[in-house]
XYZ file of C-alpha atoms in Angstrom:
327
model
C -0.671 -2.058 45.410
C -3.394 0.279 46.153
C -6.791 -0.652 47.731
C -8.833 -3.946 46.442
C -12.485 -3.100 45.624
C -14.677 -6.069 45.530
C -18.764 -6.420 43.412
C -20.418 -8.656 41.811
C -21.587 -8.662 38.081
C -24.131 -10.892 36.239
C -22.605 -13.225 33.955
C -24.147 -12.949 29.911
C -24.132 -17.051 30.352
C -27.308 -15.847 32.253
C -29.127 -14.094 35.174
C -28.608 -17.445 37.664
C -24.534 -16.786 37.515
C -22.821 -14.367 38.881
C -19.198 -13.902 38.658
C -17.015 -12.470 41.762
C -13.871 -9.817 40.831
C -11.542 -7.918 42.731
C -10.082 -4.592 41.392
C -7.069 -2.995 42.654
C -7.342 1.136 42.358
C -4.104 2.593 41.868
C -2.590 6.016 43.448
C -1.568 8.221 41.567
C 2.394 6.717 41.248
C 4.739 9.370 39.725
C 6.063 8.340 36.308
C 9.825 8.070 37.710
C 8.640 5.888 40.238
C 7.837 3.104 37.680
C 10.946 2.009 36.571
C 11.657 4.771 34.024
C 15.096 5.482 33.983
C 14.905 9.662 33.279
C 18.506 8.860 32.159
C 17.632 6.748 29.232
C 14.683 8.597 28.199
C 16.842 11.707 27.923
C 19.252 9.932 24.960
C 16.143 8.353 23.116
C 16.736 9.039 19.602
C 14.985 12.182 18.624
C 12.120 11.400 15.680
C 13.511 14.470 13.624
C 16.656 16.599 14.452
C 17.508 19.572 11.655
C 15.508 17.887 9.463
C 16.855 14.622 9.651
C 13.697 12.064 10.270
C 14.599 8.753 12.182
C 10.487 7.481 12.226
C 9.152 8.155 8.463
C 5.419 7.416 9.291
C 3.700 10.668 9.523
C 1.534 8.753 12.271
C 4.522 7.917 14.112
C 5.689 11.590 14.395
C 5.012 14.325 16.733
C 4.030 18.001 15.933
C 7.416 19.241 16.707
C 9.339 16.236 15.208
C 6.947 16.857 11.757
C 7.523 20.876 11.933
C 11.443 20.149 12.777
C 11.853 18.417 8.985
C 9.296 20.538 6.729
C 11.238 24.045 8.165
C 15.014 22.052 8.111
C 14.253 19.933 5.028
C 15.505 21.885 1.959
C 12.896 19.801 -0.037
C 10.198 18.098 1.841
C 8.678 15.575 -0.045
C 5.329 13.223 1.406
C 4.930 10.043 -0.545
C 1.621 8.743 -0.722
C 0.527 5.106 -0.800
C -2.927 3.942 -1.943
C -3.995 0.257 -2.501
C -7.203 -2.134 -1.451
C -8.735 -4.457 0.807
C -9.770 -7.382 -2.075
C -9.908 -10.755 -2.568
C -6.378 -12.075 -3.636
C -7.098 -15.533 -4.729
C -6.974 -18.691 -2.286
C -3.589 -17.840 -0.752
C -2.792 -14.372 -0.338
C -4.184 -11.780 2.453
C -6.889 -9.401 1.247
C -4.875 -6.258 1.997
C -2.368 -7.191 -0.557
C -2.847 -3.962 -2.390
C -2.541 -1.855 0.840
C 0.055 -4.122 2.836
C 2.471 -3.830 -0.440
C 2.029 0.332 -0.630
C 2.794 0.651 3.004
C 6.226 -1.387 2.495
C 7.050 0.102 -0.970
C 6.676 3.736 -0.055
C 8.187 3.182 3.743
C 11.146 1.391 1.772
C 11.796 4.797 -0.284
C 10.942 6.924 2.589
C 13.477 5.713 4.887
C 16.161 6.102 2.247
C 15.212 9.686 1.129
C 14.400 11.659 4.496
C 10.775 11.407 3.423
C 7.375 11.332 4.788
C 5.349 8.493 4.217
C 1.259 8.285 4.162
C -1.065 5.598 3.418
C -4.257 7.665 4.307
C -6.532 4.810 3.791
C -6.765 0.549 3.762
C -9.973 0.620 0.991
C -9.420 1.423 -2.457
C -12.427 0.835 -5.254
C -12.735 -2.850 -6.029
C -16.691 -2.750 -6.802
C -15.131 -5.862 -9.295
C -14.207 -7.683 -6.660
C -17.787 -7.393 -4.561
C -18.841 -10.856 -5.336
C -15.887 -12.111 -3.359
C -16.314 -11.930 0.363
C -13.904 -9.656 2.311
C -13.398 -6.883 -0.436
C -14.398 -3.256 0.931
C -15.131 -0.606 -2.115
C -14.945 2.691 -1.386
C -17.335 4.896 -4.305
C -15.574 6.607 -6.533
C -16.496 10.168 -4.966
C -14.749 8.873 -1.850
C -11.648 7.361 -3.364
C -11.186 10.640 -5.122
C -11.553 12.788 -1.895
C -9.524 11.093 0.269
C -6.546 11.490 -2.286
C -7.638 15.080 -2.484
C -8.059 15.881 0.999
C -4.853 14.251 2.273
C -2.398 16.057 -0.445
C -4.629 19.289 0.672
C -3.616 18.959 4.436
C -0.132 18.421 3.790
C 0.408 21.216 1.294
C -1.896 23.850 4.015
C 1.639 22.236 5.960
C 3.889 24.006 3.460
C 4.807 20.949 1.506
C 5.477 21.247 -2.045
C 6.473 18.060 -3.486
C 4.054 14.590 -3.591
C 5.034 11.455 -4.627
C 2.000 9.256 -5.281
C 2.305 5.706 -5.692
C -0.849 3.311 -6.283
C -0.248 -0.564 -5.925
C -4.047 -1.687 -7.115
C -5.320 -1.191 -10.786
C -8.697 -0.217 -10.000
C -7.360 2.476 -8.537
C -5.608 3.834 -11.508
C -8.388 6.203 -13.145
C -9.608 7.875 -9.799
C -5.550 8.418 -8.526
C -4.272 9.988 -12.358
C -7.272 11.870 -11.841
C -6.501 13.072 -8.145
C -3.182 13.545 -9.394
C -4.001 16.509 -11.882
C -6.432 17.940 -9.712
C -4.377 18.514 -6.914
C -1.444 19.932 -9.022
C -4.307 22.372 -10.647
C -6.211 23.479 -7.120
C -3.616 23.119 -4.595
C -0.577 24.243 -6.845
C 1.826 21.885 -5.406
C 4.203 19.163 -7.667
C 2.766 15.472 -7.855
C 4.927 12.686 -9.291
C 4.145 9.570 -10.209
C 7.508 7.864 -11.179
C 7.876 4.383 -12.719
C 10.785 2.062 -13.486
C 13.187 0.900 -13.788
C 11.583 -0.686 -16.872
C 14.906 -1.377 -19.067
C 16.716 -4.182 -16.542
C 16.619 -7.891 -16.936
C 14.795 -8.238 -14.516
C 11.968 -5.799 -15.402
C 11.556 -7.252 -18.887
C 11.474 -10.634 -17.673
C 8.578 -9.618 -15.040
C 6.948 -7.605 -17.802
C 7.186 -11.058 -20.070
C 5.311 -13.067 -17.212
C 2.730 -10.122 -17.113
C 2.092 -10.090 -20.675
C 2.198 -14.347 -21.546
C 0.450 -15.428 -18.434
C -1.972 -12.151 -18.079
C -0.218 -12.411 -15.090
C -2.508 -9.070 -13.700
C -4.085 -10.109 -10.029
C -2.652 -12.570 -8.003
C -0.627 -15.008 -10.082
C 2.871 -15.443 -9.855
C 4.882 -11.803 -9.996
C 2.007 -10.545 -6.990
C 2.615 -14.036 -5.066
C 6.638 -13.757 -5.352
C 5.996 -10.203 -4.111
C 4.239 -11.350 -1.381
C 6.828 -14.269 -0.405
C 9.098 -10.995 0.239
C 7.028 -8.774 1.837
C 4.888 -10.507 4.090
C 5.838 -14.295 4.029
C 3.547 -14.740 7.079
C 0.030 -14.148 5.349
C 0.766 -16.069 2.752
C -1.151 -19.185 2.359
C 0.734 -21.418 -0.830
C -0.638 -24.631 1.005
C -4.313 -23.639 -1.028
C -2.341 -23.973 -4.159
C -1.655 -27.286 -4.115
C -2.527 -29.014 -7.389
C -3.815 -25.683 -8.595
C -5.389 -25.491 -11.955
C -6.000 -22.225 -13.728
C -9.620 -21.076 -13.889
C -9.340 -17.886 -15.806
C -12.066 -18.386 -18.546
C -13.665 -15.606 -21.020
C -15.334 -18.147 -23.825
C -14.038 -20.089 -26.578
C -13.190 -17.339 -28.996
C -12.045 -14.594 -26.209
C -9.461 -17.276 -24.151
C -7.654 -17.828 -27.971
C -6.702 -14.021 -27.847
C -4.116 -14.895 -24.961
C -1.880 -16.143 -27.279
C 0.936 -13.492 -26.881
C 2.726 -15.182 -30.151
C -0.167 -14.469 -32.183
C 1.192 -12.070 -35.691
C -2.078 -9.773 -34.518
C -1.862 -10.090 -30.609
C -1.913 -6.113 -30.577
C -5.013 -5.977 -31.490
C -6.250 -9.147 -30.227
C -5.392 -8.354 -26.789
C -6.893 -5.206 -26.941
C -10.352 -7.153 -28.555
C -10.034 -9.401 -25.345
C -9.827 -6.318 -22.949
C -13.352 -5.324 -23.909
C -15.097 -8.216 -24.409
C -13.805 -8.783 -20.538
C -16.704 -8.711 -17.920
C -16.840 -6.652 -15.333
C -17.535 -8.391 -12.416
C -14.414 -11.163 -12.189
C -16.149 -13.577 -10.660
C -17.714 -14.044 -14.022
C -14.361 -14.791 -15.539
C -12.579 -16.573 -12.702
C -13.578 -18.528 -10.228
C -10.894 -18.504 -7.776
C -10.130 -15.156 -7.768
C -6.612 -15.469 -9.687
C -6.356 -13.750 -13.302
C -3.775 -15.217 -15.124
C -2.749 -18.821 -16.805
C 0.539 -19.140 -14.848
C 1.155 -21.151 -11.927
C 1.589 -19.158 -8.844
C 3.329 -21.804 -7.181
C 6.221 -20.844 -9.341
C 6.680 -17.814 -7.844
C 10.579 -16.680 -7.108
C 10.417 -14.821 -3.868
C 14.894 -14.109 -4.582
C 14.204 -13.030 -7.999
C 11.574 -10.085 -6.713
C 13.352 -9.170 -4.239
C 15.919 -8.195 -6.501
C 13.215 -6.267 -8.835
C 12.093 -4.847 -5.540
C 15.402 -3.326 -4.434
C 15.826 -1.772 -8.254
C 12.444 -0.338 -8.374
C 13.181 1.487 -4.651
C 16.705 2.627 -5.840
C 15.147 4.306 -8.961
C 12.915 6.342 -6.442
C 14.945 6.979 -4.112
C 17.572 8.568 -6.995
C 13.903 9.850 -8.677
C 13.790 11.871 -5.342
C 17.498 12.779 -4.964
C 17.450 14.272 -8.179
C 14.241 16.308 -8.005
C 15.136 18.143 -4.703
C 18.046 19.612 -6.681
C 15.573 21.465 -8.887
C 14.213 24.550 -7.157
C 10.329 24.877 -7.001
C 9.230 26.647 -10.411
C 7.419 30.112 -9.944
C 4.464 28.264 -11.115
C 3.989 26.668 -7.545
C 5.230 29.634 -5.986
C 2.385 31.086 -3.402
């Protein structure tokens, strides 16, 4: 223990208290000293080795661990996650969006030798603004932080981008990052979906579609019950009653069995507001209960949709990079 060092400091409970503390100053103590074994450092698993990546968060990596796999990687590929920080109803956390992209894409990272990047927590929710805890980022900024993070990594020497966005406000700004970043920084971006033709995908699609199951009802809740059971809070939900609302004539256009629902729906969409707190007062869009969430069920959707791009992957580092994105 090294020397003690003794003052006095005024308290902020006021000028009349003072509080006494002792602080120890430490020698310098060489690292080996402090029960490090050198041994056990020495057979620490290396982050990347010929390519091969055992920590898939770019954040987690050094320099020479992230130079190791995009020069012994025959077909680096960076996967991009975007989401928000919203409001998610009574019961689930507000970085839904953001928590969900950071599992998705570390899911198909780990499985495909990938690197994984969620560049930022914010997406643009200026819908959601009425609701306390939602952060927006503008449009401009949403836009360039896409940008500016596919930029960096391609200066890198990577090629290939899979982008993956887990918030529907998003969408516009990230389709539109998308084709500017294969245009200016002549690099492949993907944006795979599916599997859409399983059981289970049709029968998630059918809860989407008769519940307008879209932000926080039951397919987003059953997610969560796999993700991140700890932030979820289903004890809000008890006795929950719907209060999705858009006017007499508006609410009869959710009637998916209607002979004109194509259009009907399509009517509904926009007639909606834009601001939701105009249209639901709880935060929840959709009819169906999320209390009925089936946390097994998704999890099973969940492993399909990873296998599909993890094979997406698999298949499109067989396919040499087209002259086009040649420098």
């Amino acid at each position: 223990m090294g020397e003690p060092w003794s003052s006095s400091i005024r308290s902020p409970m006021g000028p009349s208290v003072e509080t006494s503390i002792t602080l120890f100053l430490m020698p310098h103590v060489p690292w080996n000293l402090l029960n490090l074994d050198r041994a056990h450092l020495s057979t620490v698993k290396k982050l990347s080795e010929n390519g091969k990546l055992s920590k898939f968060w770019i954040q987690e990596l050094t320099r020479p661990a992230f130079e190791d796999w995009v020069e012994n990687e025959a077909a680096p590929v960076a996967i991009i996650g975007i989401g928000s920080i919203e409001q998610h109803g009574p019961h689930l956390p507000l970085g839904m969006d953001s928590l969900a992209a950071r599992y998705f894409i570390h899911e198909i990272a780990s499985k495909s030798n990938s690197v994984c990047v969620h560049p930022c927590w914010p997406g643009y929710s200026p819908h959601h603004m009425k609701f306390r805890g939602t952060i927006t980022f503008s449009e401009d900024t949403l836009l360039n932080v896409i940008l500016d993070t596919i930029s960096s990594l391609a200066d890198h020497g990577i090629k290939r981008f899979m982008l993956t966005n887990h918030h529907g406000g998003n969408a516009e700004i990230y389709k539109l990052a998308m084709r500017m970043a294969k245009r200016y920084y002549n690099v492949m971006v993907a944006s795979p979906t599916g599997p859409s033709g399983t059981e289970l995908a049709k029968k998630q699609a059918d809860i989407s579609k008769r519940h307008w199951d879209v932000h926080s009802g039951i397919n987003e809740t059953a997610a969560a019950l796999v993700m991140f059971p700890e932030l979820v809070e289903m004890y809000r939900l008890e006795g929950w009653k719907p209060t999705l609302d858009l006017g007499p004539e508006l609410n009869k256009y959710f009637d998916v069995d209607r002979d004109d629902y194509e259009i009907v729906s399509q009517v509904r969409g926009a007639c909606t507001p834009p601001v939701n707190i105009d249209f639901t007062k709880d935060g929840i869009y959709g009819t169906g209960d999320p209390n009925l969430a089936d946390a097994e069920e998704y999890a099973k959707r969940l492993k399909e949709r990873v296998d599909f791009m993890v094979e997406f992957i698999r298949v499109w580092k067989t396919i040499p990079i087209p002259p086009a994105f040649l420098d």
